[in-house]
């Protein structure tokens, strides 16, 4: 969840946070890498009336991101109606719904043979062979009764940079994610 240009909402016309995100992204991502965004490219305010310059600012920022191929899975702050806009930003593929990858070419945890990429966690039911990699929660492990087993929320505090799929899976396999506690203060 990059939430680019959200800085403008708090009065930072220099886009300090957004520019730091782009710098960090480009430090770890090359033009030979495929990048999947799990939603919330920006805030929902981007396309509200009265903010006609925000889509142009967002497009300008996204065009600075290193990538070979970029995929966007629409998040709750993105707009399906703007699919063409996202493609103009440089996204090769834009998905409204979660994406299921069967038999991915990576080393998965024992018993897992599918990846479900989504913005919000998805109730997997009895599908114990699926690992749901998602965003949206920003580190929280509770979400409307969805069991956090076979889920991993990728968020900036987990790794303060873009994460490689292999890193996400290794972190999940380590058991450290399941050991994280949700503390309310």
Coordinates of C-alpha atoms in Angstrom, one line a residue, residues 61-180:
X61 CA 5.2 9.6 -9.6
X62 CA 4.3 6.1 -10.8
X63 CA 6.2 6.7 -14.1
X64 CA 9.3 7.1 -12.0
X65 CA 9.1 3.6 -10.5
X66 CA 11.6 1.1 -11.8
X67 CA 10.0 -2.1 -13.3
X68 CA 10.0 -4.5 -16.2
X69 CA 6.3 -5.3 -15.8
X70 CA 3.9 -3.8 -13.3
X71 CA 0.6 -5.3 -12.1
X72 CA -2.0 -3.6 -9.9
X73 CA -4.6 -5.5 -7.9
X74 CA -7.3 -2.8 -7.1
X75 CA -7.5 -1.9 -3.5
X76 CA -10.2 -0.1 -1.5
X77 CA -8.7 3.3 -2.3
X78 CA -8.2 2.6 -6.0
X79 CA -10.9 2.9 -8.5
X80 CA -11.9 0.1 -11.0
X81 CA -13.4 2.9 -13.2
X82 CA -9.9 4.2 -13.6
X83 CA -8.4 1.1 -15.2
X84 CA -7.3 3.0 -18.3
X85 CA -5.7 5.7 -16.1
X86 CA -3.6 3.0 -14.3
X87 CA -2.5 1.6 -17.7
X88 CA -1.5 5.1 -18.7
X89 CA 0.6 5.2 -15.5
X90 CA 2.5 2.2 -16.8
X91 CA 0.7 -0.8 -15.4
X92 CA 0.7 -3.7 -17.8
X93 CA -2.2 -5.5 -16.0
X94 CA -4.9 -4.3 -13.7
X95 CA -7.1 -6.7 -11.7
X96 CA -10.3 -5.9 -9.9
X97 CA -10.3 -9.2 -8.0
X98 CA -7.7 -11.3 -6.2
X99 CA -5.4 -13.3 -8.4
X100 CA -4.9 -17.1 -7.8
X101 CA -1.5 -18.5 -8.9
X102 CA -1.5 -22.3 -9.1
X103 CA 1.8 -24.1 -8.9
X104 CA 3.9 -21.0 -8.7
X105 CA 7.6 -21.4 -9.5
X106 CA 8.9 -20.7 -6.0
X107 CA 9.6 -22.8 -2.9
X108 CA 6.3 -22.7 -0.9
X109 CA 5.7 -23.9 2.7
X110 CA 4.8 -27.6 3.0
X111 CA 1.3 -28.3 2.0
X112 CA 0.9 -25.0 0.1
X113 CA 0.7 -25.2 -3.7
X114 CA -1.2 -22.0 -4.6
X115 CA -0.8 -18.3 -3.9
X116 CA -3.7 -15.9 -3.7
X117 CA -2.7 -12.3 -4.2
X118 CA -5.2 -9.8 -3.0
X119 CA -5.6 -6.3 -1.4
X120 CA -7.7 -7.4 1.6
X121 CA -7.4 -10.8 3.2
X122 CA -9.7 -13.4 1.7
X123 CA -11.6 -16.1 3.7
X124 CA -10.0 -19.2 2.4
X125 CA -12.5 -21.6 3.9
X126 CA -11.1 -25.1 4.0
X127 CA -8.5 -24.4 1.3
X128 CA -5.4 -25.2 3.4
X129 CA -3.2 -25.4 0.3
X130 CA -3.4 -21.7 -0.4
X131 CA -1.2 -18.9 1.0
X132 CA -3.0 -15.5 0.8
X133 CA -0.5 -12.6 0.4
X134 CA -2.3 -9.3 0.9
X135 CA -1.9 -5.7 2.1
X136 CA -4.6 -3.5 3.5
X137 CA -4.2 -4.3 7.2
X138 CA -1.0 -2.3 7.7
X139 CA 0.2 -4.8 10.3
X140 CA -3.1 -5.7 12.0
X141 CA -3.9 -9.4 12.2
X142 CA -7.6 -9.1 12.8
X143 CA -10.0 -8.6 9.9
X144 CA -13.7 -9.3 10.1
X145 CA -13.4 -12.9 11.3
X146 CA -10.9 -14.0 8.6
X147 CA -8.6 -16.5 10.2
X148 CA -5.0 -15.3 9.8
X149 CA -3.7 -18.8 9.2
X150 CA -2.2 -19.1 5.7
X151 CA -2.3 -15.3 5.4
X152 CA 0.5 -12.8 5.4
X153 CA 0.0 -9.1 5.4
X154 CA 2.9 -7.4 3.6
X155 CA 3.3 -3.9 5.0
X156 CA 6.1 -1.4 5.2
X157 CA 7.0 -2.2 8.8
X158 CA 7.6 -5.9 8.0
X159 CA 10.4 -4.9 5.6
X160 CA 11.0 -1.1 5.1
X161 CA 11.3 -1.5 1.4
X162 CA 9.6 -3.4 -1.5
X163 CA 9.6 -7.2 -0.7
X164 CA 10.6 -10.0 -3.0
X165 CA 8.2 -12.9 -3.2
X166 CA 10.9 -15.2 -1.9
X167 CA 11.4 -13.0 1.2
X168 CA 7.7 -13.0 1.9
X169 CA 7.5 -16.8 1.7
X170 CA 10.6 -17.3 3.8
X171 CA 9.3 -14.9 6.5
X172 CA 6.0 -16.8 6.5
X173 CA 7.8 -20.2 6.6
X174 CA 9.9 -19.0 9.5
X175 CA 6.8 -18.8 11.7
X176 CA 7.7 -15.3 12.8
X177 CA 4.6 -13.8 11.2
X178 CA 2.3 -16.2 13.2
X179 CA 4.1 -15.1 16.3
X180 CA 3.4 -11.4 15.8

